[in-house]
Coordinates of N, CA and C in Angstrom, one line a residue:
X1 N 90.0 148.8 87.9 CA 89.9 149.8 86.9 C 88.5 149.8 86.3
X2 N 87.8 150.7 86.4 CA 86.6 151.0 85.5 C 86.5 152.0 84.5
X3 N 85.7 152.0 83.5 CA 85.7 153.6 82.5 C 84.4 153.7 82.7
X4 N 84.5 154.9 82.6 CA 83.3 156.1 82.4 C 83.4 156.4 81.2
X5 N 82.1 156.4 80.7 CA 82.3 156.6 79.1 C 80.6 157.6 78.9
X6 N 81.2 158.8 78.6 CA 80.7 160.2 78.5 C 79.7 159.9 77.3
X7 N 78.7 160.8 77.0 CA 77.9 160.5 75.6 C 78.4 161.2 74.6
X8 N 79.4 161.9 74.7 CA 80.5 162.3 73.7 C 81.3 161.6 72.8
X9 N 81.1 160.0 73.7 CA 82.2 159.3 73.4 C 83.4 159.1 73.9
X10 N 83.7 160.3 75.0 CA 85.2 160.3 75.2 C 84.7 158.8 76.1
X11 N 86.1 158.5 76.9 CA 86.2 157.4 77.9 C 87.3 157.7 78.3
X12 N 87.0 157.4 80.1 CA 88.3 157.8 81.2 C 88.1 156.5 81.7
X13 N 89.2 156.5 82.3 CA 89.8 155.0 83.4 C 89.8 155.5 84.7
X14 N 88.7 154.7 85.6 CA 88.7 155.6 86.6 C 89.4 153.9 87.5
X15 N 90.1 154.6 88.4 CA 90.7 153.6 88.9 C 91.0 153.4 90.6
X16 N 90.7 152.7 91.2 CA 90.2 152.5 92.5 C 91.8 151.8 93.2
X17 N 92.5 152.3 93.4 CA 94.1 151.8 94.4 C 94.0 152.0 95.9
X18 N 95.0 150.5 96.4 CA 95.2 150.9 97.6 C 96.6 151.7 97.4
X19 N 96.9 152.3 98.5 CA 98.3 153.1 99.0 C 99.4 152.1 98.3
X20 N 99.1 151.1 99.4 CA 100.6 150.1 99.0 C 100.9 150.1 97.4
X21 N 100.0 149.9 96.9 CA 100.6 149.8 95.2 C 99.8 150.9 94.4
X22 N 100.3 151.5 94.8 CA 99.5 153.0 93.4 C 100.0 153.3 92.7
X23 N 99.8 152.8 91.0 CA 100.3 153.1 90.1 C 99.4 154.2 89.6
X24 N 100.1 155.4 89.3 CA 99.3 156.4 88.4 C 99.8 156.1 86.6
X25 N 99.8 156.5 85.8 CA 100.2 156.9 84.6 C 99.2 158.0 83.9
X26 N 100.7 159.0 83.0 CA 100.5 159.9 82.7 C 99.9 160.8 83.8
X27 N 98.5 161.5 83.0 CA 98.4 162.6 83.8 C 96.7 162.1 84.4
X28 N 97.1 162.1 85.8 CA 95.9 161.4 86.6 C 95.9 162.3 87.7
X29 N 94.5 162.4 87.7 CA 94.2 163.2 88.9 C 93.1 162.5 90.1
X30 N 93.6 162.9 91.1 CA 92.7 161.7 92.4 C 91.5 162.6 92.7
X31 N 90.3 161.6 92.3 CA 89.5 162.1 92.8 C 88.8 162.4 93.9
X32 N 89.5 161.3 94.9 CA 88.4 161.0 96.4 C 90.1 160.0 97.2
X33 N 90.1 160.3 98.5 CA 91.2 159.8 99.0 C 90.8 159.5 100.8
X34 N 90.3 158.3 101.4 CA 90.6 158.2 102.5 C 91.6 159.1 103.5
X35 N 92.8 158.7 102.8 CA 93.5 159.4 103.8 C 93.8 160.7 103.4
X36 N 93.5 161.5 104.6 CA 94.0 162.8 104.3 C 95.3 163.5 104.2
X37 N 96.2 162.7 104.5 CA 97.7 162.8 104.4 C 98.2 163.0 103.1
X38 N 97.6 161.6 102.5 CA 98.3 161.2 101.0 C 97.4 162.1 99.9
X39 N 95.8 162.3 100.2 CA 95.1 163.4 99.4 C 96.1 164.8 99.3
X40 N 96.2 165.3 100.7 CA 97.3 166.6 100.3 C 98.2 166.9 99.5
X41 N 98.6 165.4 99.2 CA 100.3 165.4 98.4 C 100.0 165.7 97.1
X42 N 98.2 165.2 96.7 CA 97.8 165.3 95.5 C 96.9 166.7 94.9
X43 N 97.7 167.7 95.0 CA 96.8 168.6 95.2 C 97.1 169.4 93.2
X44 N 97.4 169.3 92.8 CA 97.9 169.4 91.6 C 97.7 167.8 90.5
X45 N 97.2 168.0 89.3 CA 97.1 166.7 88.6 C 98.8 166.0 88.2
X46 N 98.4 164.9 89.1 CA 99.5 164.3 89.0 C 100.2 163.3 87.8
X47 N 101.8 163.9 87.4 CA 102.2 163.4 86.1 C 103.5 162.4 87.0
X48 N 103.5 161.3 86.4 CA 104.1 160.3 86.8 C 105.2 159.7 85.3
X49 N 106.3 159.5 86.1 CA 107.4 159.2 84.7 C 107.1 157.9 84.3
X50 N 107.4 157.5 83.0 CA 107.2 156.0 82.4 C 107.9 155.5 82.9
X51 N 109.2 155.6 83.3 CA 109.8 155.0 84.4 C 109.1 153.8 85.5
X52 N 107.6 154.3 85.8 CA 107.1 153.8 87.2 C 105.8 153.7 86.0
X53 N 105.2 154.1 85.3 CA 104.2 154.2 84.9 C 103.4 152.7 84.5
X54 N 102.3 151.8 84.4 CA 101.6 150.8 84.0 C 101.9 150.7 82.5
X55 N 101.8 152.0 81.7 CA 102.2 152.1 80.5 C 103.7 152.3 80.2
X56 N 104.1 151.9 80.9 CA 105.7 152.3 80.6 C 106.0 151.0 79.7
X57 N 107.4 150.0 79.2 CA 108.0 149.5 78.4 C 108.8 149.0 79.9
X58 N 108.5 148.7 80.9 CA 109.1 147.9 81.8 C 110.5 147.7 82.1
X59 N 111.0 147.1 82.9 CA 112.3 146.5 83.4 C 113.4 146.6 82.3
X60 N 114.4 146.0 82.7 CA 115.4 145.8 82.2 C 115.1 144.5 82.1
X61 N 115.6 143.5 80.7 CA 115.3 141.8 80.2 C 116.2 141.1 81.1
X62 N 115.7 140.3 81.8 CA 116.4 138.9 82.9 C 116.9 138.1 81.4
X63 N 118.1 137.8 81.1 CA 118.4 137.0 80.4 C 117.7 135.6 80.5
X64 N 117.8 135.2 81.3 CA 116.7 134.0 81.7 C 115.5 133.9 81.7
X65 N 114.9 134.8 81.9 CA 113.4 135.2 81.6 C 113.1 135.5 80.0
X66 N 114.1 136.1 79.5 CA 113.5 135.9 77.4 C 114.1 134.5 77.2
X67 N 115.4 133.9 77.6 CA 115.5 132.7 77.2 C 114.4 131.6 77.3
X68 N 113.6 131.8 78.9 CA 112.5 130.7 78.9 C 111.4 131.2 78.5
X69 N 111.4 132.4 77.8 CA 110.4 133.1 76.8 C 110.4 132.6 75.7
X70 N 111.5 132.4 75.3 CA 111.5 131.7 74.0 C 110.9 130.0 73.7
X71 N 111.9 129.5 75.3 CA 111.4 127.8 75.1 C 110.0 127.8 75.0
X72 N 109.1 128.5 76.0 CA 108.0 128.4 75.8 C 106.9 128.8 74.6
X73 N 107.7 129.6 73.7 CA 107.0 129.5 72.7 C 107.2 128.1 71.8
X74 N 108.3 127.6 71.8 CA 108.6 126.7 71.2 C 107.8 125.2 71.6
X75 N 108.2 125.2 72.9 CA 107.0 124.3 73.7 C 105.5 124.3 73.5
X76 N 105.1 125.7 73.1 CA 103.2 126.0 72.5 C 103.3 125.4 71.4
X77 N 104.6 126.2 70.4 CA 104.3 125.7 68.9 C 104.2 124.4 68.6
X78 N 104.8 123.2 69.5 CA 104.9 122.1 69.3 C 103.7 121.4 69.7
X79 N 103.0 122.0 70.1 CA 101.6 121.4 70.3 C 100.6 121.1 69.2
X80 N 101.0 122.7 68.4 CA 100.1 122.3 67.3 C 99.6 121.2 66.4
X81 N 100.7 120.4 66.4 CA 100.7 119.1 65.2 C 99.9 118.5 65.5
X82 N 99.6 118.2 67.4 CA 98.7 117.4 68.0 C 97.4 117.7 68.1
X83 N 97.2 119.0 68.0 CA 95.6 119.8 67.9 C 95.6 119.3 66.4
X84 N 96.0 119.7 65.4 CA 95.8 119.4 63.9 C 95.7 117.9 63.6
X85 N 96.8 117.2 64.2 CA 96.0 115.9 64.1 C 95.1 115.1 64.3
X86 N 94.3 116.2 65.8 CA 93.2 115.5 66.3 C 91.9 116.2 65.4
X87 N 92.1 116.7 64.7 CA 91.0 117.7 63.9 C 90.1 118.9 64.3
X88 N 91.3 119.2 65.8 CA 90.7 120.1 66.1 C 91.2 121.5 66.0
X89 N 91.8 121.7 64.4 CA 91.8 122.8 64.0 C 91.3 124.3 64.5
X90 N 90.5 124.6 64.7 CA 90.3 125.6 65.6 C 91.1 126.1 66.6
X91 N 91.2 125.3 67.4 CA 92.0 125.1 68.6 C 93.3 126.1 68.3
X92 N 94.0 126.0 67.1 CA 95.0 126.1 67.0 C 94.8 127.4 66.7
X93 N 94.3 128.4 66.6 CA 94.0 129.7 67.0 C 93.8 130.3 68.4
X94 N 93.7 129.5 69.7 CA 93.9 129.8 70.8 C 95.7 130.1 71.1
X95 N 96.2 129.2 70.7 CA 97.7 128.9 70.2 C 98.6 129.8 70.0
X96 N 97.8 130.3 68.6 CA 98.2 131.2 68.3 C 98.5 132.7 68.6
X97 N 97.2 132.8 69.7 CA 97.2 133.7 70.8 C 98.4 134.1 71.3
X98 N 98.6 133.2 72.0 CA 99.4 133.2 73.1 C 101.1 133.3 71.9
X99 N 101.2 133.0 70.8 CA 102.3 133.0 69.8 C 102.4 134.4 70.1
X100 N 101.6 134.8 69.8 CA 101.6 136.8 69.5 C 101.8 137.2 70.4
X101 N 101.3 136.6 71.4 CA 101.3 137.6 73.1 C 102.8 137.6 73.5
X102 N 103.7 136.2 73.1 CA 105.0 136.1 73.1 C 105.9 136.9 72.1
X103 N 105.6 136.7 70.9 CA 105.7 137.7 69.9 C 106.3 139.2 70.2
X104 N 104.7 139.7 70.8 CA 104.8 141.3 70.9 C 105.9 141.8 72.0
X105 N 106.1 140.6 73.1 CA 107.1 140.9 74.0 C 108.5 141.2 73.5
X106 N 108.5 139.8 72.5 CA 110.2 139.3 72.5 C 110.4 140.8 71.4
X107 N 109.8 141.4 70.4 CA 109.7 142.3 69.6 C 110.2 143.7 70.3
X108 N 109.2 143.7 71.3 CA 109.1 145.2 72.1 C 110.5 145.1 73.0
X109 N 110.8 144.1 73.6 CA 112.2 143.4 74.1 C 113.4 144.1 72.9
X110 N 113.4 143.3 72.1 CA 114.1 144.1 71.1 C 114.6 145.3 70.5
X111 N 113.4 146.0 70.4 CA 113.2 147.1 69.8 C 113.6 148.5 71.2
X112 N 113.0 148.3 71.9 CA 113.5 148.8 73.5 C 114.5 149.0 74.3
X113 N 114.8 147.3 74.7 CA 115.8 147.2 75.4 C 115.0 146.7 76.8
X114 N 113.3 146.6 76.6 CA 113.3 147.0 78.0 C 111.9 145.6 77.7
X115 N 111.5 145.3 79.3 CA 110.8 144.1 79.4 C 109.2 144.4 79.6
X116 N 108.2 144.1 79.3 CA 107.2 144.8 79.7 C 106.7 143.5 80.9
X117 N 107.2 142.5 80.6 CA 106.4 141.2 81.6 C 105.0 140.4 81.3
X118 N 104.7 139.9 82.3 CA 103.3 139.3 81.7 C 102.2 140.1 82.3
X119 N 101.9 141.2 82.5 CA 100.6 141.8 83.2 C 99.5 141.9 82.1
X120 N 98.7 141.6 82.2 CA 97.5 141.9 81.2 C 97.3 143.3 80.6
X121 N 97.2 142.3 79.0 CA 97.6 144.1 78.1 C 96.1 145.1 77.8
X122 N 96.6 146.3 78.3 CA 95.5 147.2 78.1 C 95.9 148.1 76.9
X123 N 95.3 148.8 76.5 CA 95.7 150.0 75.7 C 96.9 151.2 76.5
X124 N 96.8 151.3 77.6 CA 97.8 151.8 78.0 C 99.1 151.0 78.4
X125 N 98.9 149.7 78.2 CA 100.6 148.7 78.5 C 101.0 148.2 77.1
X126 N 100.1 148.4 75.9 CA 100.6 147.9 74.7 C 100.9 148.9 74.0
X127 N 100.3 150.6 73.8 CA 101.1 151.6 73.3 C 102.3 151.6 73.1
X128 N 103.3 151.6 74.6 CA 104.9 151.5 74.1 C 105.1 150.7 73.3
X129 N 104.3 149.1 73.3 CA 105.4 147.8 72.8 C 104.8 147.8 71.6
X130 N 104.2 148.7 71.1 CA 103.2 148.8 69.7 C 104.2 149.7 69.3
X131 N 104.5 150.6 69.9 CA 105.1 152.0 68.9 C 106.6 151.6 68.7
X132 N 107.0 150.6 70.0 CA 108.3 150.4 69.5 C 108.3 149.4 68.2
X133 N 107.3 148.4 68.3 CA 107.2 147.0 67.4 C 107.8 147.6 65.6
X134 N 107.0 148.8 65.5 CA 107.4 149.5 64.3 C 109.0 149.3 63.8
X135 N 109.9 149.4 64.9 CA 111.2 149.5 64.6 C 111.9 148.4 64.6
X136 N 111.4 147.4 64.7 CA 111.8 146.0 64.9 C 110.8 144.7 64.1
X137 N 109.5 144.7 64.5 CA 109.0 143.9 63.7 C 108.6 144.1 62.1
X138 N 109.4 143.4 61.7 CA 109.4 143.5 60.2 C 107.7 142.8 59.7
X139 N 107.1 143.4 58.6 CA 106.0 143.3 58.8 C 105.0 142.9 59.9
X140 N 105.1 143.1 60.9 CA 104.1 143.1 62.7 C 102.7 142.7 62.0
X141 N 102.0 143.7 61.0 CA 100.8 143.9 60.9 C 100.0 142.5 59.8
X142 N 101.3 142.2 59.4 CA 101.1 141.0 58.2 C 101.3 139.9 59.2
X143 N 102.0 139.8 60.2 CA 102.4 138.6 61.1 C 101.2 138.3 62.1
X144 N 100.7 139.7 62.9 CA 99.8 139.3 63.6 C 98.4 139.2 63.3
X145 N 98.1 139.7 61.8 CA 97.2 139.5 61.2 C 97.1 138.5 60.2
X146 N 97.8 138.0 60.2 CA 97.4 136.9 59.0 C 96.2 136.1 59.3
X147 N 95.3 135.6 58.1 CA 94.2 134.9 58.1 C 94.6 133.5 58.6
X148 N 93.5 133.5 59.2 CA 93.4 131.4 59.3 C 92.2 131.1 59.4
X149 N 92.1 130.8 57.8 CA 90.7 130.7 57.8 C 90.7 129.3 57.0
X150 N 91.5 128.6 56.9 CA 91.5 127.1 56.7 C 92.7 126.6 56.6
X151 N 93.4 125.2 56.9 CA 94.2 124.5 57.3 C 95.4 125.1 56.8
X152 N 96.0 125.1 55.4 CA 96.6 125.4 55.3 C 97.1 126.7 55.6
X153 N 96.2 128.1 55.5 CA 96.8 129.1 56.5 C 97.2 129.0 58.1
X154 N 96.3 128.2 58.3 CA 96.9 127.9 59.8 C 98.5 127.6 59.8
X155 N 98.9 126.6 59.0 CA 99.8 126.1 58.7 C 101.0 127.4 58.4
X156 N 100.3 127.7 57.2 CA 101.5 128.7 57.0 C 101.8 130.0 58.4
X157 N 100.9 130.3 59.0 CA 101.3 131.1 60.2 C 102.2 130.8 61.3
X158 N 102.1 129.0 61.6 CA 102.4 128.9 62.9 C 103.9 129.0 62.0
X159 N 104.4 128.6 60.6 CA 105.7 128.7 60.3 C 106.2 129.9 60.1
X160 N 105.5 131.2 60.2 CA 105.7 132.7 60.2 C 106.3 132.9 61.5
X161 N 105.0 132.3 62.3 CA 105.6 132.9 64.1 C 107.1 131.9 64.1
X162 N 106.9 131.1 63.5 CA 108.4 130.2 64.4 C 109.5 130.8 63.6
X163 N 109.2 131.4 62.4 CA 110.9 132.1 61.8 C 111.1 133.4 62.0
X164 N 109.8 134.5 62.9 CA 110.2 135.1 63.4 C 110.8 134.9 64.5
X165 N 110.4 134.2 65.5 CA 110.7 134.1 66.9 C 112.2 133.7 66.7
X166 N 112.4 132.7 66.0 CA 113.4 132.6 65.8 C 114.7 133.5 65.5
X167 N 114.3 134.3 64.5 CA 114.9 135.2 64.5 C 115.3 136.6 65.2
X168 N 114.4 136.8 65.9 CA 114.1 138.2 66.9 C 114.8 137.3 68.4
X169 N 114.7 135.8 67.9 CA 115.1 135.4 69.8 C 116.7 135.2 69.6
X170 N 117.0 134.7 68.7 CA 118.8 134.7 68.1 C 119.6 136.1 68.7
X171 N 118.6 137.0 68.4 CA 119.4 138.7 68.2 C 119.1 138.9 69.8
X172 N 118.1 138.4 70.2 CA 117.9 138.3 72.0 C 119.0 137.6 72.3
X173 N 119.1 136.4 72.2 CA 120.3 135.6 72.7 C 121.8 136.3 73.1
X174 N 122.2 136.8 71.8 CA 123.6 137.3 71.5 C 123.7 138.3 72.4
X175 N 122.7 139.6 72.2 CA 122.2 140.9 73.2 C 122.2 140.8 74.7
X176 N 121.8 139.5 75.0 CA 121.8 139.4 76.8 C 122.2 138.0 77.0
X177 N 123.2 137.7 76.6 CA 124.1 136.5 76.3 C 123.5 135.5 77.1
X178 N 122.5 134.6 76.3 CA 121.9 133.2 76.7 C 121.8 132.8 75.5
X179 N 121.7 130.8 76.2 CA 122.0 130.3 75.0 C 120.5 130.2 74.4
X180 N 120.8 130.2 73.2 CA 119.3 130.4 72.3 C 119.0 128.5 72.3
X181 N 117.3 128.2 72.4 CA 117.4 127.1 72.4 C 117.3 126.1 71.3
X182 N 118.6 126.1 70.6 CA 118.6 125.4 69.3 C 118.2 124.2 69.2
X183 N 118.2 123.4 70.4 CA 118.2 121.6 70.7 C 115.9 121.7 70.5
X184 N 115.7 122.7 71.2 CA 114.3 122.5 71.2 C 113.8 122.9 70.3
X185 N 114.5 124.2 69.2 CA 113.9 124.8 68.2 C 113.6 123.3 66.8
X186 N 115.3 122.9 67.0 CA 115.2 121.8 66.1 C 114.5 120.7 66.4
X187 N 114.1 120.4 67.2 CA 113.1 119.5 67.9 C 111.8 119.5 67.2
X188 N 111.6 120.8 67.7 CA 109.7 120.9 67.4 C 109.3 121.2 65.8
X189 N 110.6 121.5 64.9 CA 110.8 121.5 63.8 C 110.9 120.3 62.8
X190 N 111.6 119.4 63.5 CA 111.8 118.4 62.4 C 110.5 117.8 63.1
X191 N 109.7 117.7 64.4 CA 108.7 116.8 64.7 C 107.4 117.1 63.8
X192 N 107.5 119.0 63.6 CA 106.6 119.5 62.5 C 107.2 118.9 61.0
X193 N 107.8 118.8 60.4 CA 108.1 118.4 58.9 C 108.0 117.2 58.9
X194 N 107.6 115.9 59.9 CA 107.2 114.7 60.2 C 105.9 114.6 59.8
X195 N 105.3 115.6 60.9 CA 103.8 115.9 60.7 C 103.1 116.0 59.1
X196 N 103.7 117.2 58.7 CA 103.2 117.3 57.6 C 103.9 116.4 56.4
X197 N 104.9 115.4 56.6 CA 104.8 114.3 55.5 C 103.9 113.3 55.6
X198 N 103.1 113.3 56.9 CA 101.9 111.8 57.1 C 100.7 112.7 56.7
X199 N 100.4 113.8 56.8 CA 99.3 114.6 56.2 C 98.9 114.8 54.6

């Protein structure tokens, strides 16, 4: 994928596919086509359903795939204590990342019904799970924006992401009947309420 970006300002995604995997979305038109077969077919600008589209809201949820969605957030968040204990505070903003990146799925999951996966998010693959997030994440814009701009906000965030996840992953559980992981949630919870009594 490359953009061309006009002195207008506008910006297009100009995008270079082989045959085997050609995802169009929305309304794309082929510029230039080796084969002359598959150029013919494209003789009209081509509209492609969200169904198939890069920007679509994806699959149907593998029950097992949000379940080990979940452990693995629980498994990042449990790291934190260890970056905070070593003073490397910072760190715990890469973390955090990846909290949100889990976050926006388990949310858009919810809010949908449908899975987006892990493909790298563009402005065209986070539209759906943004527009859906509206209907599901309860303040989104306060969660994934929150400051951390010293210890204690850090602190208070990673305990925002864990009582959402928690929450949003419960109503997952029930919805595509897996067990939610209570053994590890309370794990990495009482190991954090440990942490912060030696702090």
């Amino acid at each position: 994928m490359h953009h061309v970006l006009l002195e207008t300002g506008e910006m297009y995604d100009l995008g270079i596919q082989q045959i085997d995997r050609l995802a169009l979305h929305g309304t794309s038109r082929l510029l230039g086509c080796r084969d002359p077969a598959l150029a013919g077919s494209f003789t009209e600008p081509v509209t492609v359903s969200a169904a198939v589209s890069p920007g679509s809201l994806g699959t149907d949820p593998d029950p097992g795939t949000v379940g080990q969605l979940i452990v693995d957030f629980w498994i990042n968040s449990n790291k934190h204590r260890k970056v905070l204990y070593r003073g490397l505070d910072p760190m715990v903003v890469v973390g955090l990342q990846t909290e949100r990146a889990i976050l926006i799925r388990l949310w858009a999951i919810h809010a949908s019904g449908r899975d987006t996966g892990t493909g790298t998010p563009t402005i065209h693959t986070l539209t759906p799970q943004v527009r859906s997030i509206g209907k599901t994440g309860r303040n989104a814009l306060e969660v994934l924006g929150a400051p951390v701009r010293n210890r204690s906000e850090l602190k208070a965030l990673i305990e925002r992401h864990r009582d959402e996840v928690a929450r949003v992953g419960r109503v997952l559980a029930e919805r595509y009947a897996f067990a939610y992981p209570e053994v590890v949630e309370e794990t990495v919870r009482a190991g954090w309420d440990e942490f912060l009594s030696t702090v």
